[in-house]
Amino acid sequence: MCGIVGFVGTNKVKDVLLDGLKELEYRGYDSAGIAVLQGEQFSSYKAVGKLDNLVQKVADFKPKGFAIGIGHTRWATHGKPTELNAHPHLGTSSYVVHNGIIENYQEIKNQLTQDGVRFLSQTDTEVIVHLFEKHLAVEKTPFEAFEKTLSELEGAYAILLATKSMPDTIFFAKNGSPMIVGVNDENEKVFASSDAPLIGHAKDVLYLSDGDYGYVSPTELQLFNSDAKNIKPTFSPLPTSKLSAQKEGFRFFMEKEIYEQSDVISDALLGRIQDDGINFDELDPALFDGINEIKLCACGTSYHAALAASYLFERYAKVRASVEIASELRYKEPLLLKDTLFVVISQSGETADTLETLKMAKAAGLKTLVICNVDNSSMVRLADASVLTRAGIEKGVASTKAFATQMSVLWMLSLYVAQIRDTLTKKAMQKQLHALREVPNSVKINDALHEKIRRLSKRYLHGHGFFFIGRDVFFPLALEGALKLKEITYLHAEGYPSGEMKHGPIAMADPELFTIALMPKTLLYDKTKSNVEELSARDSTICAISPVTFDKADDFIQTKSHDHYMLEFFEMMVALQLLSMEISVRLGNDVDMPRNLAKSVTVE
Ligand code: F6R
């Protein structure tokens, strides 16, 4: 996820921009840049990799007096992480930074290229600055040119633009990506993608809404809404603690990360879902040549993603898929055959057991692929190929958004392999693509659902254990639900395939045994229902999660009806995350840093 900063003021421009970008590092990035305008003079610096590289480049740049500046950390989507693709992007006399995606950029680019514009980068962003300058040549004012530019952009964006034609002004726009403007008593203005960079530089802040745009100068802050109406900005006081600012109003990082899932899944899908199939720029289809099996290997939550993915690979790509717990695979003297693609899944890319299995697979001559959230991690460096999940840094120890993006990427990967092996009809592929596009919506949380789960949580603070049950991909989801509960509530929980209950575990059923039943409408509903009824008949306390009302349940969390089981999967995933979190809150536990756990497990 990219980050944006901006500043209009005196003497501090370099520090505000660099400190701001530092604060936004947590969003994840692979290049960074700034552009500062003093009178007629633009100075711009960009660097690939860590922010320190940029800091070194600007060491001798010491702007004095009044200046305006914009800065950006970029997480590569359109085009590789190179200096040319890093923001800010230059036109002739203007610079732009942008978060999000301009969906119609290709159309605009074609038109501008015909008009003789030369593009330097592969990004969608560069069209904004050239389009602006095209309009600037004919419109009466730079602001009208900016307005005209926005009217032609489709997609999601947060934009800051600086131009020599109005050297004391920054133009801004927000639609779908976050952006905040802060002001202080010295008439300075600061922009950022979240609160934290503004602390110390602004007193009051304006949280921009989608469709808002306008401009700031030392003397003005003009705000317009999506109807192009000039509106009065409503400021609120800026939090003074960085930690609470980083939580962006949520009680815990885990809560923030649960709510962020819609955005990070959108990032994970970006550029990968195409009109008629799936595209991974980072993969060479030859990786799958001669492959007869996919072996997925991981630990913990990532293992649950692997297990769920194994259903998808067999179902869609018709390729044998096996799943291994990394700590087990290491010592079982496994048969590693060369026609197997070895796929490791890891949020951190550093988990010791998973890393060792990757080394084993490489030593055995297998082709390897890593699905990872951290670029340049040990696994990404070691594997033959990697796909990044783009969840941004996850601070809550209990994984939520990392799992959500792993599942999104793995679902796409199963379709990518299906495409290569030609195992899905065009119509079936279209159905999958349609459902995939809906995932960001399916994980949006409405207040009523959260409130319902919060209220329900008080009934689940005791008892002698929880069974989370489901079938098919809802079995790994049940395992994940049980793991989340164990991690942050310290209550005993197990995940089971629903059909397994009668082979032993059902002996435990009584009113003090809580069953969390995942009952999707679109996948094996009647089969799961029978299993839940068996538990209900033995008086287990049942909490059913389903779009279909179920009268044998003691408690019921109603999910929306979807026409694809994976959309039900994602919505139920959110319900399970919230349930664990709310139980943990009631028990007074440390939600973000549960006892005995570490975020990255780099020991065996
Ligand atoms: C649970 C959790 C862990 C990790 C596991 C593997 O919430 O986060 O179970 O999934 O330690 O870590 P990664 O994915 O970094 O390899």
CSV table of N, CA and C in Angstrom, one decimal, residues 251-335:
chain,number,residue,atom,x,y,z
A,251,ARG,N,-9.6,0.3,18.5
A,251,ARG,CA,-9.1,0.0,19.9
A,251,ARG,C,-7.8,-0.7,19.8
A,252,PHE,N,-7.7,-1.6,18.8
A,252,PHE,CA,-6.5,-2.5,18.7
A,252,PHE,C,-6.0,-2.5,17.3
A,253,PHE,N,-4.7,-2.8,17.1
A,253,PHE,CA,-4.3,-3.0,15.8
A,253,PHE,C,-5.0,-4.2,15.1
A,254,MET,N,-5.4,-5.2,15.9
A,254,MET,CA,-6.1,-6.3,15.3
A,254,MET,C,-7.4,-5.8,14.7
A,255,GLU,N,-8.1,-5.0,15.5
A,255,GLU,CA,-9.4,-4.5,15.0
A,255,GLU,C,-9.2,-3.7,13.7
A,256,LYS,N,-8.2,-2.8,13.7
A,256,LYS,CA,-7.9,-2.0,12.5
A,256,LYS,C,-7.6,-2.9,11.3
A,257,GLU,N,-6.9,-3.9,11.6
A,257,GLU,CA,-6.5,-4.8,10.5
A,257,GLU,C,-7.6,-5.6,10.0
A,258,ILE,N,-8.6,-6.0,10.9
A,258,ILE,CA,-9.8,-6.7,10.4
A,258,ILE,C,-10.6,-5.7,9.5
A,259,TYR,N,-10.7,-4.5,9.9
A,259,TYR,CA,-11.5,-3.5,9.1
A,259,TYR,C,-10.7,-3.1,7.8
A,260,GLU,N,-9.4,-3.3,7.8
A,260,GLU,CA,-8.6,-2.9,6.6
A,260,GLU,C,-8.7,-4.0,5.5
A,261,GLN,N,-9.3,-5.1,5.8
A,261,GLN,CA,-9.2,-6.2,4.9
A,261,GLN,C,-9.8,-5.9,3.5
A,262,SER,N,-10.8,-5.2,3.4
A,262,SER,CA,-11.4,-4.8,2.1
A,262,SER,C,-10.4,-4.1,1.3
A,263,ASP,N,-9.7,-3.2,1.9
A,263,ASP,CA,-8.7,-2.4,1.1
A,263,ASP,C,-7.5,-3.3,0.7
A,264,VAL,N,-7.0,-4.1,1.7
A,264,VAL,CA,-5.8,-4.8,1.3
A,264,VAL,C,-6.1,-5.9,0.3
A,265,ILE,N,-7.3,-6.5,0.4
A,265,ILE,CA,-7.7,-7.5,-0.6
A,265,ILE,C,-7.7,-6.8,-2.0
A,266,SER,N,-8.3,-5.6,-2.0
A,266,SER,CA,-8.3,-4.8,-3.3
A,266,SER,C,-6.9,-4.7,-3.8
A,267,ASP,N,-6.0,-4.3,-2.9
A,267,ASP,CA,-4.6,-4.2,-3.4
A,267,ASP,C,-4.0,-5.5,-3.9
A,268,ALA,N,-4.4,-6.6,-3.2
A,268,ALA,CA,-3.9,-7.9,-3.7
A,268,ALA,C,-4.5,-8.3,-5.0
A,269,LEU,N,-5.7,-7.8,-5.4
A,269,LEU,CA,-6.3,-8.2,-6.6
A,269,LEU,C,-5.8,-7.3,-7.8
A,270,LEU,N,-5.3,-6.1,-7.4
A,270,LEU,CA,-4.9,-5.1,-8.4
A,270,LEU,C,-4.0,-5.6,-9.5
A,271,GLY,N,-4.5,-5.4,-10.7
A,271,GLY,CA,-3.7,-5.7,-11.9
A,271,GLY,C,-3.6,-7.2,-12.1
A,272,ARG,N,-4.2,-8.0,-11.2
A,272,ARG,CA,-4.1,-9.5,-11.4
A,272,ARG,C,-5.4,-10.1,-12.0
A,273,ILE,N,-6.5,-9.4,-11.7
A,273,ILE,CA,-7.7,-9.9,-12.4
A,273,ILE,C,-7.9,-9.2,-13.7
A,274,GLN,N,-7.9,-9.9,-14.8
A,274,GLN,CA,-8.1,-9.2,-16.1
A,274,GLN,C,-9.5,-9.6,-16.6
A,275,ASP,N,-9.8,-9.1,-17.8
A,275,ASP,CA,-11.2,-9.3,-18.3
A,275,ASP,C,-11.5,-10.8,-18.5
A,276,ASP,N,-10.4,-11.5,-19.0
A,276,ASP,CA,-10.7,-12.9,-19.3
A,276,ASP,C,-9.9,-13.9,-18.6
A,277,GLY,N,-9.2,-13.5,-17.5
A,277,GLY,CA,-8.3,-14.4,-16.8
A,277,GLY,C,-7.5,-13.8,-15.7
A,278,ILE,N,-6.5,-14.5,-15.3
A,278,ILE,CA,-5.7,-14.0,-14.2
A,278,ILE,C,-4.3,-13.8,-14.7
A,279,ASN,N,-3.7,-12.7,-14.2
A,279,ASN,CA,-2.3,-12.3,-14.7
A,279,ASN,C,-1.4,-12.1,-13.4
A,280,PHE,N,-0.3,-12.8,-13.4
A,280,PHE,CA,0.7,-12.5,-12.4
A,280,PHE,C,1.9,-12.0,-13.1
A,281,ASP,N,2.2,-10.7,-13.1
A,281,ASP,CA,3.4,-10.2,-13.9
A,281,ASP,C,4.7,-10.9,-13.4
A,282,GLU,N,4.7,-11.3,-12.1
A,282,GLU,CA,5.9,-11.8,-11.5
A,282,GLU,C,6.1,-13.3,-11.8
A,283,LEU,N,5.2,-13.9,-12.5
A,283,LEU,CA,5.3,-15.4,-12.7
A,283,LEU,C,5.6,-15.7,-14.2
A,284,ASP,N,6.4,-16.6,-14.4
A,284,ASP,CA,6.6,-17.2,-15.8
A,284,ASP,C,5.8,-18.4,-15.9
A,285,PRO,N,4.8,-18.5,-16.8
A,285,PRO,CA,4.0,-19.8,-16.9
A,285,PRO,C,4.9,-21.0,-17.0
A,286,ALA,N,6.1,-20.9,-17.4
A,286,ALA,CA,7.0,-22.1,-17.6
A,286,ALA,C,7.2,-22.7,-16.2
A,287,LEU,N,7.0,-22.0,-15.1
A,287,LEU,CA,7.2,-22.5,-13.8
A,287,LEU,C,6.3,-23.8,-13.6
A,288,PHE,N,5.2,-23.8,-14.3
A,288,PHE,CA,4.3,-24.9,-14.1
A,288,PHE,C,4.5,-26.1,-15.2
A,289,ASP,N,5.5,-25.9,-16.1
A,289,ASP,CA,5.8,-26.9,-17.1
A,289,ASP,C,6.2,-28.2,-16.4
A,290,GLY,N,5.6,-29.3,-16.8
A,290,GLY,CA,6.1,-30.6,-16.2
A,290,GLY,C,5.7,-30.9,-14.8
A,291,ILE,N,4.8,-30.1,-14.3
A,291,ILE,CA,4.4,-30.2,-12.9
A,291,ILE,C,3.1,-31.1,-12.8
A,292,ASN,N,3.2,-32.1,-11.9
A,292,ASN,CA,2.1,-33.0,-11.7
A,292,ASN,C,1.5,-32.9,-10.3
A,293,GLU,N,2.2,-32.2,-9.5
A,293,GLU,CA,1.7,-32.0,-8.1
A,293,GLU,C,2.1,-30.7,-7.6
A,294,ILE,N,1.3,-30.1,-6.8
A,294,ILE,CA,1.6,-28.9,-6.0
A,294,ILE,C,1.7,-29.2,-4.6
A,295,LYS,N,2.8,-29.0,-3.9
A,295,LYS,CA,2.9,-29.3,-2.5
A,295,LYS,C,3.0,-28.0,-1.8
A,296,LEU,N,2.0,-27.8,-0.9
A,296,LEU,CA,1.9,-26.5,-0.2
A,296,LEU,C,2.4,-26.8,1.2
A,297,CYS,N,3.3,-25.8,1.7
A,297,CYS,CA,3.9,-26.1,3.0
A,297,CYS,C,3.9,-24.8,3.8
A,298,ALA,N,3.6,-24.8,5.1
A,298,ALA,CA,3.5,-23.6,5.9
A,298,ALA,C,3.3,-23.9,7.4
A,299,CYS,N,3.2,-22.9,8.2
A,299,CYS,CA,2.9,-23.1,9.6
A,299,CYS,C,1.7,-22.2,10.0
A,300,GLY,N,1.0,-22.7,11.1
A,300,GLY,CA,0.0,-21.9,11.7
A,300,GLY,C,-1.1,-21.4,10.7
A,301,THR,N,-1.4,-20.1,10.8
A,301,THR,CA,-2.5,-19.5,10.0
A,301,THR,C,-2.1,-19.8,8.5
A,302,SER,N,-0.9,-19.6,8.1
A,302,SER,CA,-0.5,-19.8,6.7
A,302,SER,C,-0.7,-21.2,6.3
A,303,TYR,N,-0.6,-22.2,7.2
A,303,TYR,CA,-0.9,-23.6,6.9
A,303,TYR,C,-2.4,-23.7,6.6
A,304,HIS,N,-3.2,-23.0,7.4
A,304,HIS,CA,-4.7,-23.1,7.1
A,304,HIS,C,-5.0,-22.5,5.7
A,305,ALA,N,-4.3,-21.5,5.3
A,305,ALA,CA,-4.5,-20.9,3.9
A,305,ALA,C,-4.0,-22.0,2.9
A,306,ALA,N,-2.9,-22.7,3.2
A,306,ALA,CA,-2.5,-23.8,2.3
A,306,ALA,C,-3.5,-24.9,2.2
A,307,LEU,N,-4.1,-25.2,3.3
A,307,LEU,CA,-5.0,-26.3,3.3
A,307,LEU,C,-6.3,-25.9,2.5
A,308,ALA,N,-6.8,-24.7,2.7
A,308,ALA,CA,-7.9,-24.2,1.9
A,308,ALA,C,-7.6,-24.2,0.4
A,309,ALA,N,-6.3,-23.8,0.1
A,309,ALA,CA,-5.9,-23.6,-1.3
A,309,ALA,C,-5.9,-25.0,-2.0
A,310,SER,N,-5.6,-26.0,-1.2
A,310,SER,CA,-5.4,-27.4,-1.8
A,310,SER,C,-6.8,-27.8,-2.4
A,311,TYR,N,-7.9,-27.4,-1.8
A,311,TYR,CA,-9.2,-27.7,-2.4
A,311,TYR,C,-9.3,-27.0,-3.7
A,312,LEU,N,-8.9,-25.7,-3.8
A,312,LEU,CA,-9.1,-24.9,-5.0
A,312,LEU,C,-8.2,-25.4,-6.1
A,313,PHE,N,-6.9,-25.8,-5.8
A,313,PHE,CA,-6.0,-26.3,-6.9
A,313,PHE,C,-6.6,-27.6,-7.5
A,314,GLU,N,-7.1,-28.4,-6.7
A,314,GLU,CA,-7.6,-29.7,-7.2
A,314,GLU,C,-8.9,-29.4,-8.0
A,315,ARG,N,-9.8,-28.6,-7.4
A,315,ARG,CA,-11.1,-28.3,-8.0
A,315,ARG,C,-11.0,-27.6,-9.3
A,316,TYR,N,-10.1,-26.5,-9.4
A,316,TYR,CA,-10.1,-25.7,-10.6
A,316,TYR,C,-9.0,-26.0,-11.6
A,317,ALA,N,-7.8,-26.3,-11.0
A,317,ALA,CA,-6.6,-26.6,-11.9
A,317,ALA,C,-6.5,-28.0,-12.2
A,318,LYS,N,-7.2,-28.9,-11.5
A,318,LYS,CA,-7.1,-30.3,-11.7
A,318,LYS,C,-5.7,-30.8,-11.5
A,319,VAL,N,-5.0,-30.3,-10.6
A,319,VAL,CA,-3.7,-30.8,-10.3
A,319,VAL,C,-3.7,-31.3,-8.9
A,320,ARG,N,-2.9,-32.4,-8.7
A,320,ARG,CA,-2.8,-33.0,-7.3
A,320,ARG,C,-2.2,-31.9,-6.4
A,321,ALA,N,-2.9,-31.8,-5.2
A,321,ALA,CA,-2.4,-30.8,-4.3
A,321,ALA,C,-2.2,-31.4,-2.9
A,322,SER,N,-1.0,-31.4,-2.3
A,322,SER,CA,-0.8,-31.9,-1.0
A,322,SER,C,-0.4,-30.8,-0.1
A,323,VAL,N,-0.6,-31.0,1.2
A,323,VAL,CA,-0.3,-29.9,2.2
A,323,VAL,C,0.5,-30.5,3.3
A,324,GLU,N,1.5,-29.7,3.8
A,324,GLU,CA,2.4,-30.2,4.8
A,324,GLU,C,2.6,-29.1,5.9
A,325,ILE,N,2.6,-29.5,7.1
A,325,ILE,CA,3.0,-28.6,8.2
A,325,ILE,C,4.5,-28.6,8.2
A,326,ALA,N,5.1,-27.4,8.1
A,326,ALA,CA,6.6,-27.3,7.9
A,326,ALA,C,7.4,-28.1,8.9
A,327,SER,N,7.0,-27.9,10.2
A,327,SER,CA,7.8,-28.6,11.2
A,327,SER,C,7.8,-30.1,11.1
A,328,GLU,N,6.7,-30.6,10.5
A,328,GLU,CA,6.6,-32.1,10.3
A,328,GLU,C,7.4,-32.5,9.1
A,329,LEU,N,7.2,-31.7,8.0
A,329,LEU,CA,7.9,-32.1,6.8
A,329,LEU,C,9.4,-32.3,7.0
A,330,ARG,N,10.0,-31.4,7.8
A,330,ARG,CA,11.4,-31.3,7.9
A,330,ARG,C,12.0,-32.6,8.3
A,331,TYR,N,11.3,-33.4,9.2
A,331,TYR,CA,12.0,-34.6,9.7
A,331,TYR,C,11.3,-35.9,9.3
A,332,LYS,N,10.4,-35.8,8.3
A,332,LYS,CA,9.7,-37.1,8.0
A,332,LYS,C,10.4,-37.8,6.8
A,333,GLU,N,11.5,-37.3,6.4
A,333,GLU,CA,12.2,-37.9,5.3
A,333,GLU,C,11.3,-38.0,4.1
A,334,PRO,N,10.8,-36.8,3.7
A,334,PRO,CA,9.7,-36.8,2.6
A,334,PRO,C,10.2,-37.2,1.3
A,335,LEU,N,9.3,-37.7,0.5
A,335,LEU,CA,9.6,-38.0,-0.9
A,335,LEU,C,9.4,-36.7,-1.7
